[in-house]
Amino acid sequence: MQSAVLKVEKVDKRIGRHMILQDISFEIGQGEIVGLLGPNGSGKTTLIKLIVGLMKKNNGRIMINGYSQDDEFVKSLSSVGAIIENPEFYTYLTGLENLELYAAMHDEVSDERIHEVVKRVRLEHAIHQKVKTYSLGMKQRLGIAQAILHQPHLLILDEPTNGLDPAGMKEFREHLQTLVKEEGTSVLFATHLLHEVEELCDRMMIIQKGKIKVNANLRDMDGKEQVLMNIQPVEKAVSWLDTHGHTYEQNGQHVLLQLNKERVPELNKQLVLAGFDVLEITPQKQSIEEAFMKWTEGGTADASTHQE
């Protein structure tokens, strides 16, 4: 991982006698998109609020762009942009007037930067219209523009695609990917939608009962290919696979092997030379949903459609 833009170390949050978050530690590198999954009551939204400074932690440390929230709160938060669910605007003002108001809260946000951001989110045609005329998708694009106006190093998104139709969600992902590519922004993306994580994120964290249960690199999963093979006789075949150090799972007459596709021809040849009949070879790809169910022991941290 490149230098950490966000570093959370051993963070606890307690409300009364109830421990909401316990021993939370993770890092997000430059240009990395990390998905945060968790059900109602898992602590997901509380964690987001701690990072953006809306709540105070009990223990631990949060570093943003090298600045400690405890020692240099303003400097640490100046490196953050955020969209918390549906962004709010002054609807009686135009999109441009809303951005100009927000720009005035930050140092050195030029008119050129405002126009650059408007162009990036493709709102040139509507930026002089009042926000009350905007669709939800247009408001989300304006929300991105507002959040990145001051060129933050870290963008926090809490359920940003709520209410968007499939086309709007696809457009939102494309805007975000372009932003990361062109400006190197790091993103923490809290969502309940597994397919959003699969489409967008480099890494996935699952939070359950106030603890980080899984912190997995999704790009590594792409390289872990599987092959479903029908090898006969199967009992002797699995013994042979054991002897030759292959990782597999037997399912009836089929064997599921962890094997890159480049190695399939050589394995097939070895099996045939060893006297086995290879009747079928089918490439498999483990989905995020399958991995999620495995990691959460059947989905106890289900990615529901409810919000926290």
Short mmCIF file of C-alpha atoms in Angstrom, two decimals:
data_model
loop_
_atom_site.label_atom_id
_atom_site.label_comp_id
_atom_site.label_asym_id
_atom_site.label_seq_id
_atom_site.Cartn_x
_atom_site.Cartn_y
_atom_site.Cartn_z
CA MET A 1 0.00 0.00 0.00
CA GLN A 2 1.09 3.54 -0.74
CA SER A 3 1.35 6.11 2.07
CA ALA A 4 -1.79 6.03 4.21
CA VAL A 5 -4.22 8.91 3.62
CA LEU A 6 -6.44 7.59 6.43
CA LYS A 7 -5.05 5.70 9.39
CA VAL A 8 -7.36 4.45 12.16
CA GLU A 9 -5.60 2.91 15.14
CA LYS A 10 -7.29 0.99 17.98
CA VAL A 11 -10.37 3.21 18.03
CA ASP A 12 -13.11 2.57 20.60
CA LYS A 13 -16.48 4.30 20.90
CA ARG A 14 -18.76 3.82 23.88
CA ILE A 15 -22.16 5.37 24.50
CA GLY A 16 -23.14 4.92 28.12
CA ARG A 17 -22.34 1.31 28.97
CA HIS A 18 -22.74 0.15 25.37
CA MET A 19 -19.55 -0.42 23.36
CA ILE A 20 -20.39 0.67 19.80
CA LEU A 21 -16.90 0.24 18.29
CA GLN A 22 -14.02 -1.78 19.67
CA ASP A 23 -10.36 -1.86 18.64
CA ILE A 24 -10.94 -0.59 15.10
CA SER A 25 -7.73 -0.39 13.03
CA PHE A 26 -7.22 -0.01 9.28
CA GLU A 27 -5.51 2.14 6.66
CA ILE A 28 -6.50 3.53 3.27
CA GLY A 29 -3.76 4.30 0.76
CA GLN A 30 -3.62 7.02 -1.88
CA GLY A 31 -6.02 6.42 -4.76
CA GLU A 32 -7.61 3.41 -3.07
CA ILE A 33 -11.38 2.82 -2.98
CA VAL A 34 -12.45 0.85 0.09
CA GLY A 35 -15.97 -0.46 0.60
CA LEU A 36 -17.39 -0.60 4.13
CA LEU A 37 -20.20 -3.10 4.63
CA GLY A 38 -22.24 -3.61 7.76
CA PRO A 39 -25.85 -4.20 8.87
CA ASN A 40 -27.98 -2.00 11.12
CA GLY A 41 -26.31 -1.61 14.49
CA SER A 42 -22.89 -2.81 13.35
CA GLY A 43 -21.20 0.55 14.03
CA LYS A 44 -20.70 1.48 10.37
CA THR A 45 -22.34 4.91 10.54
CA THR A 46 -20.73 5.63 13.91
CA LEU A 47 -17.31 4.96 12.37
CA ILE A 48 -18.07 7.34 9.50
CA LYS A 49 -19.14 10.05 11.97
CA LEU A 50 -15.92 9.62 13.96
CA ILE A 51 -13.79 10.02 10.84
CA VAL A 52 -15.57 13.17 9.66
CA GLY A 53 -15.50 14.69 13.15
CA LEU A 54 -19.23 14.52 13.95
CA MET A 55 -18.60 12.32 17.00
CA LYS A 56 -15.72 11.91 19.43
CA LYS A 57 -13.99 8.61 20.06
CA ASN A 58 -13.17 7.28 23.53
CA ASN A 59 -9.81 5.74 22.70
CA GLY A 60 -7.40 5.36 19.80
CA ARG A 61 -6.10 7.64 17.08
CA ILE A 62 -7.34 8.86 13.69
CA MET A 63 -4.77 10.30 11.26
CA ILE A 64 -5.83 11.98 8.01
CA ASN A 65 -3.16 12.99 5.50
CA GLY A 66 -0.58 12.82 8.28
CA TYR A 67 -2.51 15.04 10.71
CA SER A 68 -3.91 13.76 13.99
CA GLN A 69 -7.53 14.60 14.76
CA ASP A 70 -6.55 15.02 18.41
CA ASP A 71 -3.70 17.48 17.85
CA GLU A 72 -4.55 19.20 14.53
CA PHE A 73 -8.28 18.77 14.10
CA VAL A 74 -8.85 21.54 11.53
CA LYS A 75 -5.89 20.51 9.38
CA SER A 76 -6.93 16.85 9.42
CA LEU A 77 -10.52 17.61 8.39
CA SER A 78 -9.44 20.10 5.72
CA SER A 79 -8.24 17.04 3.76
CA VAL A 80 -11.70 15.43 3.81
CA GLY A 81 -14.72 15.68 1.51
CA ALA A 82 -17.96 13.91 2.34
CA ILE A 83 -21.35 12.92 0.97
CA ILE A 84 -23.61 11.58 3.70
CA GLU A 85 -26.58 9.92 1.98
CA ASN A 86 -28.44 12.48 -0.16
CA PRO A 87 -26.52 15.78 -0.32
CA GLU A 88 -28.41 18.88 0.81
CA PHE A 89 -28.40 22.22 -1.01
CA TYR A 90 -30.17 25.55 -1.07
CA THR A 91 -32.80 24.58 -3.62
CA TYR A 92 -33.77 28.18 -4.42
CA LEU A 93 -30.19 28.86 -5.59
CA THR A 94 -28.54 27.61 -8.76
CA GLY A 95 -26.01 24.80 -8.73
CA LEU A 96 -23.25 27.32 -9.35
CA GLU A 97 -24.39 29.59 -6.51
CA ASN A 98 -24.36 26.61 -4.13
CA LEU A 99 -20.81 25.74 -5.16
CA GLU A 100 -19.69 29.37 -4.78
CA LEU A 101 -21.07 29.44 -1.21
CA TYR A 102 -19.20 26.26 -0.38
CA ALA A 103 -16.02 27.51 -2.03
CA ALA A 104 -16.09 30.59 0.22
CA MET A 105 -15.63 28.28 3.24
CA HIS A 106 -12.24 27.14 1.95
CA ASP A 107 -9.03 28.91 1.10
CA GLU A 108 -7.85 29.20 -2.48
CA VAL A 109 -10.81 27.67 -4.34
CA SER A 110 -10.66 29.62 -7.58
CA ASP A 111 -13.36 30.20 -10.18
CA GLU A 112 -11.26 28.04 -12.47
CA ARG A 113 -11.44 25.18 -9.98
CA ILE A 114 -15.23 25.53 -9.72
CA HIS A 115 -15.63 25.35 -13.51
CA GLU A 116 -13.17 22.43 -13.69
CA VAL A 117 -15.22 20.46 -11.16
CA VAL A 118 -18.52 21.29 -12.89
CA LYS A 119 -17.10 19.98 -16.14
CA ARG A 120 -15.77 16.85 -14.43
CA VAL A 121 -19.22 15.87 -13.15
CA ARG A 122 -20.80 16.91 -16.47
CA LEU A 123 -23.21 19.51 -15.10
CA GLU A 124 -22.34 22.34 -17.48
CA HIS A 125 -25.79 22.26 -19.04
CA ALA A 126 -27.60 22.64 -15.69
CA ILE A 127 -25.20 24.55 -13.44
CA HIS A 128 -27.11 27.84 -13.90
CA GLN A 129 -30.48 26.23 -13.12
CA LYS A 130 -32.00 26.27 -9.64
CA VAL A 131 -31.31 23.09 -7.70
CA LYS A 132 -35.04 22.53 -7.11
CA THR A 133 -35.24 21.56 -10.80
CA TYR A 134 -32.51 18.91 -10.46
CA SER A 135 -33.16 15.18 -10.55
CA LEU A 136 -31.73 13.02 -7.77
CA GLY A 137 -28.90 11.94 -10.06
CA MET A 138 -28.04 15.56 -10.84
CA LYS A 139 -28.02 16.36 -7.12
CA GLN A 140 -25.63 13.48 -6.54
CA ARG A 141 -23.32 14.87 -9.23
CA LEU A 142 -23.52 18.31 -7.64
CA GLY A 143 -22.75 16.61 -4.31
CA ILE A 144 -19.58 15.11 -5.77
CA ALA A 145 -18.61 18.51 -7.15
CA GLN A 146 -19.12 20.13 -3.75
CA ALA A 147 -17.22 17.37 -1.92
CA ILE A 148 -14.14 17.56 -4.16
CA LEU A 149 -14.10 21.32 -4.70
CA HIS A 150 -11.25 21.88 -2.22
CA GLN A 151 -9.28 18.89 -3.63
CA PRO A 152 -9.55 16.63 -0.57
CA HIS A 153 -7.19 13.72 -0.17
CA LEU A 154 -9.98 11.60 1.34
CA LEU A 155 -13.60 11.32 0.18
CA ILE A 156 -16.12 9.77 2.59
CA LEU A 157 -19.33 8.42 1.04
CA ASP A 158 -22.14 7.08 3.25
CA GLU A 159 -24.78 5.29 1.17
CA PRO A 160 -24.38 7.77 -1.71
CA THR A 161 -26.40 5.78 -4.25
CA ASN A 162 -29.62 5.61 -2.21
CA GLY A 163 -32.59 6.33 -4.44
CA LEU A 164 -30.66 6.19 -7.70
CA ASP A 165 -31.89 3.99 -10.54
CA PRO A 166 -29.45 1.52 -12.17
CA ALA A 167 -28.40 4.06 -14.80
CA GLY A 168 -27.77 6.68 -12.12
CA MET A 169 -25.73 4.23 -10.05
CA LYS A 170 -23.61 3.33 -13.06
CA GLU A 171 -23.03 7.01 -13.82
CA PHE A 172 -22.09 7.67 -10.18
CA ARG A 173 -19.49 4.87 -10.26
CA GLU A 174 -17.99 6.23 -13.45
CA HIS A 175 -17.66 9.73 -11.94
CA LEU A 176 -15.97 8.30 -8.87
CA GLN A 177 -13.54 6.14 -10.85
CA THR A 178 -12.60 9.14 -13.01
CA LEU A 179 -12.01 11.24 -9.91
CA VAL A 180 -9.72 8.65 -8.36
CA LYS A 181 -7.81 8.21 -11.60
CA GLU A 182 -7.34 11.93 -12.34
CA GLU A 183 -6.82 13.36 -8.84
CA GLY A 184 -5.59 10.36 -6.84
CA THR A 185 -8.34 10.81 -4.26
CA SER A 186 -8.81 8.04 -1.69
CA VAL A 187 -12.38 6.89 -1.03
CA LEU A 188 -14.14 5.21 1.88
CA PHE A 189 -17.44 3.98 0.47
CA ALA A 190 -20.07 2.81 2.99
CA THR A 191 -22.85 0.82 1.37
CA HIS A 192 -25.21 -2.11 1.85
CA LEU A 193 -24.99 -3.16 -1.82
CA LEU A 194 -22.56 -5.99 -2.51
CA HIS A 195 -22.57 -5.45 -6.25
CA GLU A 196 -21.55 -1.82 -5.74
CA VAL A 197 -18.49 -2.99 -3.81
CA GLU A 198 -17.70 -5.58 -6.48
CA GLU A 199 -17.95 -3.03 -9.30
CA LEU A 200 -16.17 -0.15 -7.62
CA CYS A 201 -13.87 -1.05 -4.75
CA ASP A 202 -10.27 -2.25 -4.44
CA ARG A 203 -10.82 -3.54 -0.92
CA MET A 204 -13.75 -4.52 1.27
CA MET A 205 -14.13 -4.24 5.03
CA ILE A 206 -17.00 -5.90 6.89
CA ILE A 207 -17.93 -4.53 10.28
CA GLN A 208 -19.94 -6.68 12.68
CA LYS A 209 -20.94 -5.91 16.25
CA GLY A 210 -18.51 -3.01 16.42
CA LYS A 211 -15.48 -4.91 15.13
CA ILE A 212 -13.77 -5.20 11.75
CA LYS A 213 -14.43 -8.84 10.86
CA VAL A 214 -12.96 -8.84 7.34
CA ASN A 215 -10.44 -6.62 5.54
CA ALA A 216 -9.98 -8.21 2.11
CA ASN A 217 -8.25 -7.08 -1.07
CA LEU A 218 -10.83 -7.67 -3.81
CA ARG A 219 -8.29 -7.31 -6.60
CA ASP A 220 -6.46 -10.32 -5.20
CA MET A 221 -9.66 -12.32 -5.60
CA ASP A 222 -9.51 -11.74 -9.35
CA GLY A 223 -6.32 -13.79 -9.49
CA LYS A 224 -7.72 -16.68 -7.46
CA GLU A 225 -9.32 -18.66 -10.23
CA GLN A 226 -11.20 -21.89 -9.74
CA VAL A 227 -11.82 -24.84 -12.04
CA LEU A 228 -14.62 -27.41 -11.66
CA MET A 229 -13.50 -30.81 -12.97
CA ASN A 230 -15.23 -34.14 -13.42
CA ILE A 231 -12.41 -36.67 -12.95
CA GLN A 232 -13.06 -40.40 -12.82
CA PRO A 233 -12.63 -42.37 -10.70
CA VAL A 234 -13.10 -39.43 -8.35
CA GLU A 235 -11.95 -41.07 -5.09
CA LYS A 236 -8.60 -42.07 -6.56
CA ALA A 237 -8.35 -38.68 -8.26
CA VAL A 238 -8.65 -36.71 -4.99
CA SER A 239 -5.99 -38.94 -3.45
CA TRP A 240 -3.73 -38.12 -6.41
CA LEU A 241 -4.49 -34.39 -6.03
CA ASP A 242 -3.59 -34.62 -2.31
CA THR A 243 -0.29 -36.30 -3.12
CA HIS A 244 0.57 -33.59 -5.66
CA GLY A 245 -0.27 -30.68 -3.33
CA HIS A 246 -3.39 -29.29 -5.03
CA THR A 247 -6.01 -27.27 -3.12
CA TYR A 248 -9.52 -28.53 -3.85
CA GLU A 249 -13.02 -29.24 -2.56
CA GLN A 250 -14.88 -32.41 -3.51
CA ASN A 251 -18.56 -32.11 -4.39
CA GLY A 252 -19.98 -35.49 -5.35
CA GLN A 253 -18.41 -36.56 -8.63
CA HIS A 254 -16.86 -33.14 -9.18
CA VAL A 255 -13.73 -31.50 -7.78
CA LEU A 256 -13.36 -27.72 -7.39
CA LEU A 257 -9.70 -26.73 -7.62
CA GLN A 258 -7.97 -23.44 -6.81
CA LEU A 259 -6.05 -23.18 -10.06
CA ASN A 260 -5.11 -20.42 -12.50
CA LYS A 261 -6.37 -21.13 -16.01
CA GLU A 262 -2.84 -21.13 -17.42
CA ARG A 263 -2.12 -24.30 -15.41
CA VAL A 264 -5.23 -26.22 -16.53
CA PRO A 265 -3.75 -27.80 -19.71
CA GLU A 266 -0.72 -29.14 -17.82
CA LEU A 267 -2.87 -30.57 -15.00
CA ASN A 268 -5.21 -32.17 -17.53
CA LYS A 269 -2.23 -33.80 -19.25
CA GLN A 270 -0.87 -35.09 -15.92
CA LEU A 271 -4.22 -36.58 -14.95
CA VAL A 272 -4.65 -38.36 -18.29
CA LEU A 273 -1.08 -39.75 -18.14
CA ALA A 274 -1.84 -40.96 -14.60
CA GLY A 275 -4.75 -43.00 -15.97
CA PHE A 276 -7.70 -40.78 -15.04
CA ASP A 277 -10.60 -39.82 -17.31
CA VAL A 278 -11.15 -36.04 -17.34
CA LEU A 279 -14.77 -35.76 -18.50
CA GLU A 280 -15.38 -32.08 -17.91
CA ILE A 281 -13.46 -28.85 -17.17
CA THR A 282 -15.44 -25.70 -16.30
CA PRO A 283 -13.78 -22.41 -15.20
CA GLN A 284 -15.35 -20.89 -12.08
CA LYS A 285 -15.15 -17.43 -10.56
CA GLN A 286 -15.97 -16.84 -6.93
CA SER A 287 -18.34 -13.91 -6.60
CA ILE A 288 -18.18 -11.27 -3.90
CA GLU A 289 -21.49 -12.59 -2.62
CA GLU A 290 -20.06 -16.09 -2.17
CA ALA A 291 -16.99 -14.72 -0.41
CA PHE A 292 -19.21 -12.51 1.76
CA MET A 293 -21.35 -15.47 2.85
CA LYS A 294 -18.22 -17.46 3.66
CA TRP A 295 -16.55 -14.63 5.58
CA THR A 296 -19.67 -13.88 7.61
CA GLU A 297 -20.54 -17.54 8.24
CA GLY A 298 -23.71 -17.51 6.22
CA GLY A 299 -24.38 -13.80 6.01
CA THR A 300 -24.96 -12.77 9.61
CA ALA A 301 -23.69 -9.35 8.53
CA ASP A 302 -26.14 -9.35 5.65
CA ALA A 303 -26.00 -6.57 3.11
CA SER A 304 -29.62 -5.61 3.58
CA THR A 305 -31.54 -2.85 1.87
CA HIS A 306 -32.03 -1.03 5.16
CA GLN A 307 -29.92 1.88 6.26
CA GLU A 308 -28.12 2.13 9.54
#
